């Protein structure tokens, strides 16, 4: 009887290794095989010292490996008795296709566990000094994908802009268009917005402005980077640490000053 291995679906957090969970570190150290995505910091991948490590990420819609091949690789390795870590940015169950992978493992009868990660949907705003909920200001947070503008437009239908925080992931390639959709759905032009790029890394960039300004201009830095934006009254807050010299556990400065302050309409 072959010894069956194990798969861990592990969240790597937003980037800075200091934001890894202890369980994520433990799984990585024991791993024989790591299959990792785009947006996972190299220093995190390297924690898996004894493992074979393969990049299986997608960039700009181009799959390095098809999803079904990732399933087959995890299942095959576990069936050969190996300890596999499937490593994803943020949390594996927030837009990470972790649910599909868990289903495939269940169907194949492979033992697995889920190691939640610090999701960028909370951590990126937090590192820019934005609490996603704030008593008396925002009583809800909605996380949506901005990848498909038509689907986005449907998903935000019926949301009340005054009472909640909207967090949009995967919208980098059409920020002005997404802002325009919100304006056409009667969100106020003056609604505060923060665009956050590469949160938790030394490249962290924050733009603050209004929905109108976002709909009219290119606010992105002239380089690639994981990008999300926050819409709502909380986006005007900047509750950053008072001590700028503070550094993260890993030694990476995590709170650079906003590079550009947009007009506030
Ligand atoms: C495919 S989704 C995966 C989300 C991930 N599972 C999570 O929980 O954070 C990738 C999107 O997450 C956002 N993202 C991830 N890391 C980020 C970071 N460090 N700074 C800003 N946005 C980030 C971006 O919107 C990016 O397009």
mmCIF file of C-alpha atoms and ligand atoms in Angstrom:
data_model
loop_
_atom_site.group_PDB
_atom_site.id
_atom_site.type_symbol
_atom_site.label_atom_id
_atom_site.label_comp_id
_atom_site.label_asym_id
_atom_site.label_seq_id
_atom_site.Cartn_x
_atom_site.Cartn_y
_atom_site.Cartn_z
ATOM 1 C CA UNK A 1 0.000 0.000 0.000
ATOM 2 C CA UNK A 2 1.555 3.353 -1.004
ATOM 3 C CA UNK A 3 1.898 5.877 1.815
ATOM 4 C CA UNK A 4 -0.306 8.794 1.044
ATOM 5 C CA UNK A 5 1.231 12.187 1.555
ATOM 6 C CA UNK A 6 -0.486 15.395 2.416
ATOM 7 C CA UNK A 7 -1.322 18.742 0.846
ATOM 8 C CA UNK A 8 -1.492 22.087 2.645
ATOM 9 C CA UNK A 9 -3.247 24.989 0.974
ATOM 10 C CA UNK A 10 -1.241 27.806 2.512
ATOM 11 C CA UNK A 11 -1.852 31.549 2.483
ATOM 12 C CA UNK A 12 1.398 33.522 2.213
ATOM 13 C CA UNK A 13 -0.057 36.895 3.215
ATOM 14 C CA UNK A 14 0.363 40.124 1.258
ATOM 15 C CA UNK A 15 4.121 39.882 0.684
ATOM 16 C CA UNK A 16 6.238 40.727 3.722
ATOM 17 C CA UNK A 17 7.410 37.439 5.296
ATOM 18 C CA UNK A 18 6.785 39.050 8.701
ATOM 19 C CA UNK A 19 3.082 38.643 7.986
ATOM 20 C CA UNK A 20 3.244 34.878 7.522
ATOM 21 C CA UNK A 21 1.477 32.752 10.099
ATOM 22 C CA UNK A 22 3.544 30.396 12.233
ATOM 23 C CA UNK A 23 1.641 27.492 10.759
ATOM 24 C CA UNK A 24 2.528 28.613 7.226
ATOM 25 C CA UNK A 25 6.214 28.663 8.206
ATOM 26 C CA UNK A 26 5.936 25.194 9.772
ATOM 27 C CA UNK A 27 4.285 23.726 6.666
ATOM 28 C CA UNK A 28 6.921 25.283 4.405
ATOM 29 C CA UNK A 29 9.822 23.936 6.476
ATOM 30 C CA UNK A 30 8.480 20.388 6.263
ATOM 31 C CA UNK A 31 7.472 20.498 2.610
ATOM 32 C CA UNK A 32 8.893 18.190 -0.061
ATOM 33 C CA UNK A 33 7.232 20.103 -2.875
ATOM 34 C CA UNK A 34 6.019 23.707 -3.102
ATOM 35 C CA UNK A 35 3.779 24.941 -5.888
ATOM 36 C CA UNK A 36 3.629 28.714 -5.649
ATOM 37 C CA UNK A 37 1.817 31.559 -7.330
ATOM 38 C CA UNK A 38 2.657 35.000 -8.595
ATOM 39 C CA UNK A 39 2.716 37.593 -5.789
ATOM 40 C CA UNK A 40 4.397 35.238 -3.348
ATOM 41 C CA UNK A 41 7.607 36.803 -2.056
ATOM 42 C CA UNK A 42 10.782 34.911 -2.905
ATOM 43 C CA UNK A 43 11.885 35.027 0.743
ATOM 44 C CA UNK A 44 8.735 33.135 1.673
ATOM 45 C CA UNK A 45 9.298 30.467 -0.965
ATOM 46 C CA UNK A 46 12.878 30.035 0.246
ATOM 47 C CA UNK A 47 11.665 29.020 3.705
ATOM 48 C CA UNK A 48 10.928 25.647 2.125
ATOM 49 C CA UNK A 49 14.607 24.719 2.293
ATOM 50 C CA UNK A 50 14.315 21.025 1.557
ATOM 51 C CA UNK A 51 11.554 21.244 -1.048
ATOM 52 C CA UNK A 52 11.434 21.235 -4.795
ATOM 53 C CA UNK A 53 9.824 24.544 -5.696
ATOM 54 C CA UNK A 54 7.788 25.260 -8.794
ATOM 55 C CA UNK A 55 6.206 28.475 -9.978
ATOM 56 C CA UNK A 56 2.708 27.742 -11.248
ATOM 57 C CA UNK A 57 1.338 31.283 -11.258
ATOM 58 C CA UNK A 58 -0.552 33.263 -13.781
ATOM 59 C CA UNK A 59 0.292 36.742 -14.947
ATOM 60 C CA UNK A 60 -1.914 39.070 -16.948
ATOM 61 C CA UNK A 61 -4.271 36.235 -17.749
ATOM 62 C CA UNK A 62 -1.616 33.880 -19.089
ATOM 63 C CA UNK A 63 -1.586 30.641 -17.171
ATOM 64 C CA UNK A 64 1.849 29.188 -16.533
ATOM 65 C CA UNK A 65 0.086 25.885 -15.935
ATOM 66 C CA UNK A 66 -3.605 25.091 -16.397
ATOM 67 C CA UNK A 67 -5.614 24.776 -13.180
ATOM 68 C CA UNK A 68 -6.339 21.103 -13.828
ATOM 69 C CA UNK A 69 -2.623 20.424 -14.193
ATOM 70 C CA UNK A 70 -2.008 22.062 -10.807
ATOM 71 C CA UNK A 71 -4.612 19.698 -9.329
ATOM 72 C CA UNK A 72 -2.949 16.732 -11.006
ATOM 73 C CA UNK A 73 0.508 17.781 -9.765
ATOM 74 C CA UNK A 74 -0.679 18.132 -6.139
ATOM 75 C CA UNK A 75 -2.622 14.891 -6.194
ATOM 76 C CA UNK A 76 0.112 12.932 -7.969
ATOM 77 C CA UNK A 77 2.820 14.080 -5.547
ATOM 78 C CA UNK A 78 0.649 13.341 -2.499
ATOM 79 C CA UNK A 79 -0.095 9.884 -3.887
ATOM 80 C CA UNK A 80 3.647 9.307 -4.061
ATOM 81 C CA UNK A 81 3.828 10.105 -0.349
ATOM 82 C CA UNK A 82 5.100 13.650 -0.570
ATOM 83 C CA UNK A 83 4.221 16.620 1.614
ATOM 84 C CA UNK A 84 2.985 19.303 -0.711
ATOM 85 C CA UNK A 85 2.480 22.976 0.006
ATOM 86 C CA UNK A 86 0.264 24.860 -2.390
ATOM 87 C CA UNK A 87 1.337 28.421 -1.640
ATOM 88 C CA UNK A 88 -0.841 31.380 -2.546
ATOM 89 C CA UNK A 89 -0.742 35.113 -1.956
ATOM 90 C CA UNK A 90 -2.948 36.454 0.817
ATOM 91 C CA UNK A 91 -5.546 33.938 1.925
ATOM 92 C CA UNK A 92 -6.057 30.814 -0.180
ATOM 93 C CA UNK A 93 -9.852 31.161 -0.152
ATOM 94 C CA UNK A 94 -10.036 34.827 -1.196
ATOM 95 C CA UNK A 95 -9.927 34.914 -5.004
ATOM 96 C CA UNK A 96 -7.202 32.319 -4.931
ATOM 97 C CA UNK A 97 -9.000 29.303 -6.400
ATOM 98 C CA UNK A 98 -8.231 27.521 -3.135
ATOM 99 C CA UNK A 99 -11.819 26.298 -2.998
ATOM 100 C CA UNK A 100 -11.459 24.487 -6.318
ATOM 101 C CA UNK A 101 -8.220 22.916 -5.185
ATOM 102 C CA UNK A 102 -9.745 21.759 -1.896
ATOM 103 C CA UNK A 103 -12.617 20.179 -3.848
ATOM 104 C CA UNK A 104 -10.213 18.353 -6.159
ATOM 105 C CA UNK A 105 -8.287 17.025 -3.139
ATOM 106 C CA UNK A 106 -11.500 15.915 -1.436
ATOM 107 C CA UNK A 107 -12.602 14.107 -4.577
ATOM 108 C CA UNK A 108 -9.242 12.376 -4.883
ATOM 109 C CA UNK A 109 -9.302 11.331 -1.218
ATOM 110 C CA UNK A 110 -6.047 13.161 -0.427
ATOM 111 C CA UNK A 111 -5.554 14.347 3.170
ATOM 112 C CA UNK A 112 -5.164 18.096 3.221
ATOM 113 C CA UNK A 113 -5.451 21.144 5.426
ATOM 114 C CA UNK A 114 -6.025 24.821 4.910
ATOM 115 C CA UNK A 115 -3.686 27.381 6.409
ATOM 116 C CA UNK A 116 -5.440 30.749 6.271
ATOM 117 C CA UNK A 117 -3.341 33.757 5.340
ATOM 118 C CA UNK A 118 -3.489 37.476 5.972
ATOM 119 C CA UNK A 119 -5.570 38.627 3.032
ATOM 120 C CA UNK A 120 -4.544 41.702 1.093
ATOM 121 C CA UNK A 121 -8.214 42.706 1.159
ATOM 122 C CA UNK A 122 -7.730 43.694 4.810
ATOM 123 C CA UNK A 123 -3.966 44.040 5.142
ATOM 124 C CA UNK A 124 -3.260 46.356 2.207
ATOM 125 C CA UNK A 125 -5.710 49.015 3.432
ATOM 126 C CA UNK A 126 -4.474 48.524 7.006
ATOM 127 C CA UNK A 127 -0.866 49.110 5.975
ATOM 128 C CA UNK A 128 -1.984 52.316 4.265
ATOM 129 C CA UNK A 129 -3.625 53.380 7.523
ATOM 130 C CA UNK A 130 -7.165 52.539 6.389
ATOM 131 C CA UNK A 131 -9.402 50.476 8.672
ATOM 132 C CA UNK A 132 -11.868 48.613 6.427
ATOM 133 C CA UNK A 133 -14.608 49.108 9.005
ATOM 134 C CA UNK A 134 -14.745 52.057 11.367
ATOM 135 C CA UNK A 135 -17.393 52.653 13.995
ATOM 136 C CA UNK A 136 -19.812 55.315 12.838
ATOM 137 C CA UNK A 137 -18.224 55.517 9.377
ATOM 138 C CA UNK A 138 -18.425 52.129 7.704
ATOM 139 C CA UNK A 139 -20.288 49.118 9.028
ATOM 140 C CA UNK A 140 -19.489 46.683 6.237
ATOM 141 C CA UNK A 141 -16.795 45.746 3.795
ATOM 142 C CA UNK A 142 -17.487 44.197 0.434
ATOM 143 C CA UNK A 143 -14.651 42.582 -1.517
ATOM 144 C CA UNK A 144 -15.141 42.276 -5.244
ATOM 145 C CA UNK A 145 -13.043 41.384 -8.245
ATOM 146 C CA UNK A 146 -12.442 44.132 -10.784
ATOM 147 C CA UNK A 147 -11.091 41.698 -13.352
ATOM 148 C CA UNK A 148 -14.276 41.652 -15.443
ATOM 149 C CA UNK A 149 -15.939 45.061 -15.682
ATOM 150 C CA UNK A 150 -19.362 43.678 -16.702
ATOM 151 C CA UNK A 151 -19.413 41.279 -13.755
ATOM 152 C CA UNK A 152 -18.207 44.107 -11.481
ATOM 153 C CA UNK A 153 -21.041 46.332 -12.640
ATOM 154 C CA UNK A 154 -23.580 43.625 -11.758
ATOM 155 C CA UNK A 155 -21.999 42.844 -8.401
ATOM 156 C CA UNK A 156 -22.076 46.380 -7.109
ATOM 157 C CA UNK A 157 -25.716 46.890 -8.102
ATOM 158 C CA UNK A 158 -27.731 47.792 -5.042
ATOM 159 C CA UNK A 159 -24.778 48.554 -2.764
ATOM 160 C CA UNK A 160 -25.219 51.707 -0.672
ATOM 161 C CA UNK A 161 -22.090 53.817 -1.054
ATOM 162 C CA UNK A 162 -22.631 55.813 2.125
ATOM 163 C CA UNK A 163 -22.538 52.935 4.572
ATOM 164 C CA UNK A 164 -19.870 50.530 3.430
ATOM 165 C CA UNK A 165 -16.319 50.064 2.267
ATOM 166 C CA UNK A 166 -15.765 48.606 -1.179
ATOM 167 C CA UNK A 167 -12.474 46.768 -1.716
ATOM 168 C CA UNK A 168 -11.646 45.935 -5.316
ATOM 169 C CA UNK A 169 -8.965 43.397 -6.147
ATOM 170 C CA UNK A 170 -7.605 42.532 -9.595
ATOM 171 C CA UNK A 171 -8.722 45.774 -11.211
ATOM 172 C CA UNK A 172 -5.348 47.222 -12.142
ATOM 173 C CA UNK A 173 -5.802 47.198 -15.899
ATOM 174 C CA UNK A 174 -9.014 49.249 -15.841
ATOM 175 C CA UNK A 175 -9.084 51.491 -12.800
ATOM 176 C CA UNK A 176 -10.673 54.534 -14.570
ATOM 177 C CA UNK A 177 -13.354 52.310 -16.113
ATOM 178 C CA UNK A 178 -14.230 50.723 -12.744
ATOM 179 C CA UNK A 179 -14.478 54.183 -11.150
ATOM 180 C CA UNK A 180 -16.714 55.259 -14.050
ATOM 181 C CA UNK A 181 -19.034 52.305 -13.417
ATOM 182 C CA UNK A 182 -19.436 53.353 -9.781
ATOM 183 C CA UNK A 183 -20.164 56.949 -10.822
ATOM 184 C CA UNK A 184 -22.821 55.751 -13.271
ATOM 185 C CA UNK A 185 -24.378 53.799 -10.401
ATOM 186 C CA UNK A 186 -24.707 57.081 -8.508
ATOM 187 C CA UNK A 187 -21.726 56.852 -6.229
ATOM 188 C CA UNK A 188 -20.703 60.427 -5.352
ATOM 189 C CA UNK A 189 -17.876 62.005 -7.330
ATOM 190 C CA UNK A 190 -16.313 63.149 -4.070
ATOM 191 C CA UNK A 191 -16.242 59.617 -2.587
ATOM 192 C CA UNK A 192 -12.746 59.006 -1.165
ATOM 193 C CA UNK A 193 -10.610 56.372 -2.865
ATOM 194 C CA UNK A 194 -7.218 54.889 -2.073
ATOM 195 C CA UNK A 195 -5.247 52.882 -4.612
ATOM 196 C CA UNK A 196 -2.651 50.657 -2.982
ATOM 197 C CA UNK A 197 0.176 48.936 -4.828
ATOM 198 C CA UNK A 198 2.495 46.261 -3.429
ATOM 199 C CA UNK A 199 1.316 46.683 0.142
ATOM 200 C CA UNK A 200 3.739 45.447 2.809
ATOM 201 C CA UNK A 201 6.732 45.542 0.458
ATOM 202 C CA UNK A 202 9.445 48.177 0.182
ATOM 203 C CA UNK A 203 7.686 49.300 -3.034
ATOM 204 C CA UNK A 204 4.410 50.080 -1.306
ATOM 205 C CA UNK A 205 2.660 52.951 -3.063
ATOM 206 C CA UNK A 206 -0.540 54.683 -2.017
ATOM 207 C CA UNK A 207 -2.563 57.149 -4.034
ATOM 208 C CA UNK A 208 -5.451 58.954 -2.374
ATOM 209 C CA UNK A 209 -8.110 60.927 -4.135
ATOM 210 C CA UNK A 210 -11.731 60.800 -5.208
ATOM 211 C CA UNK A 211 -13.774 58.545 -7.454
ATOM 212 C CA UNK A 212 -13.945 61.342 -10.011
ATOM 213 C CA UNK A 213 -10.167 61.758 -10.047
ATOM 214 C CA UNK A 214 -9.699 57.997 -10.404
ATOM 215 C CA UNK A 215 -12.117 57.920 -13.340
ATOM 216 C CA UNK A 216 -10.171 60.647 -15.139
ATOM 217 C CA UNK A 217 -6.514 59.918 -14.660
ATOM 218 C CA UNK A 218 -3.848 57.280 -14.561
ATOM 219 C CA UNK A 219 -2.812 57.170 -10.920
ATOM 220 C CA UNK A 220 -0.559 54.107 -11.098
ATOM 221 C CA UNK A 221 3.202 54.180 -10.712
ATOM 222 C CA UNK A 222 5.097 53.395 -13.884
ATOM 223 C CA UNK A 223 5.864 49.794 -12.947
ATOM 224 C CA UNK A 224 4.090 46.508 -12.352
ATOM 225 C CA UNK A 225 2.700 45.671 -8.966
ATOM 226 C CA UNK A 226 -0.132 43.984 -7.103
ATOM 227 C CA UNK A 227 -2.844 46.618 -7.072
ATOM 228 C CA UNK A 228 -6.108 47.062 -5.221
ATOM 229 C CA UNK A 229 -8.340 49.974 -4.372
ATOM 230 C CA UNK A 230 -10.629 50.976 -1.544
ATOM 231 C CA UNK A 231 -13.712 53.143 -1.991
ATOM 232 C CA UNK A 232 -15.606 54.720 0.907
ATOM 233 C CA UNK A 233 -15.264 57.283 3.663
ATOM 234 C CA UNK A 234 -12.593 55.223 5.415
ATOM 235 C CA UNK A 235 -10.325 55.678 2.379
ATOM 236 C CA UNK A 236 -9.761 59.266 3.478
ATOM 237 C CA UNK A 237 -8.212 58.058 6.731
ATOM 238 C CA UNK A 238 -4.465 57.674 7.033
ATOM 239 C CA UNK A 239 -3.923 56.165 10.467
ATOM 240 C CA UNK A 240 -0.311 55.314 9.880
ATOM 241 C CA UNK A 241 2.206 54.781 12.595
ATOM 242 C CA UNK A 242 3.684 57.866 14.189
ATOM 243 C CA UNK A 243 7.151 56.373 14.179
ATOM 244 C CA UNK A 244 8.287 56.134 10.571
ATOM 245 C CA UNK A 245 11.516 54.426 11.462
ATOM 246 C CA UNK A 246 9.670 51.346 12.680
ATOM 247 C CA UNK A 247 10.317 48.273 10.582
ATOM 248 C CA UNK A 248 8.477 45.025 10.130
ATOM 249 C CA UNK A 249 9.608 41.862 11.842
ATOM 250 C CA UNK A 250 11.386 40.831 8.668
ATOM 251 C CA UNK A 251 13.284 44.078 8.510
ATOM 252 C CA UNK A 252 11.390 45.521 5.578
ATOM 253 C CA UNK A 253 10.136 49.077 6.022
ATOM 254 C CA UNK A 254 6.406 48.718 5.521
ATOM 255 C CA UNK A 255 5.056 52.187 5.855
ATOM 256 C CA UNK A 256 6.683 54.509 3.355
ATOM 257 C CA UNK A 257 5.015 57.884 2.998
ATOM 258 C CA UNK A 258 2.346 58.069 0.303
ATOM 259 C CA UNK A 259 4.204 58.863 -2.886
ATOM 260 C CA UNK A 260 1.455 61.003 -4.271
ATOM 261 C CA UNK A 261 -1.488 62.670 -2.604
ATOM 262 C CA UNK A 262 -4.333 63.057 -5.065
ATOM 263 C CA UNK A 263 -6.742 65.934 -5.047
ATOM 264 C CA UNK A 264 -9.689 65.392 -2.796
ATOM 265 C CA UNK A 265 -12.359 66.854 -5.065
HETATM 266 C C1 LIG B 1 -5.819 36.656 -7.472
HETATM 267 S S1 LIG B 1 -6.063 37.852 -6.221
HETATM 268 C C2 LIG B 1 -5.578 36.916 -4.819
HETATM 269 C C3 LIG B 1 -5.903 37.567 -3.500
HETATM 270 C C4 LIG B 1 -5.264 36.849 -2.330
HETATM 271 N N1 LIG B 1 -5.730 35.485 -2.223
HETATM 272 C C5 LIG B 1 -5.504 37.587 -1.022
HETATM 273 O O1 LIG B 1 -6.208 37.069 -0.136
HETATM 274 O O2 LIG B 1 -4.941 38.676 -0.856
HETATM 275 C C6 LIG B 1 -4.721 38.939 -6.509
HETATM 276 C C7 LIG B 1 -5.076 40.388 -6.176
HETATM 277 O O3 LIG B 1 -4.886 40.629 -4.785
HETATM 278 C C8 LIG B 1 -4.485 41.962 -4.586
HETATM 279 N N2 LIG B 1 -3.204 41.962 -3.866
HETATM 280 C C9 LIG B 1 -2.523 40.886 -3.450
HETATM 281 N N3 LIG B 1 -1.413 41.250 -2.764
HETATM 282 C C10 LIG B 1 -1.421 42.605 -2.734
HETATM 283 C C11 LIG B 1 -0.548 43.585 -2.174
HETATM 284 N N4 LIG B 1 0.553 43.238 -1.517
HETATM 285 N N5 LIG B 1 -0.864 44.900 -2.352
HETATM 286 C C12 LIG B 1 -1.969 45.265 -3.027
HETATM 287 N N6 LIG B 1 -2.821 44.384 -3.574
HETATM 288 C C13 LIG B 1 -2.566 43.069 -3.440
HETATM 289 C C14 LIG B 1 -4.396 42.600 -5.961
HETATM 290 O O4 LIG B 1 -5.636 43.231 -6.221
HETATM 291 C C15 LIG B 1 -4.204 41.404 -6.843
HETATM 292 O O5 LIG B 1 -4.670 41.671 -8.161
#
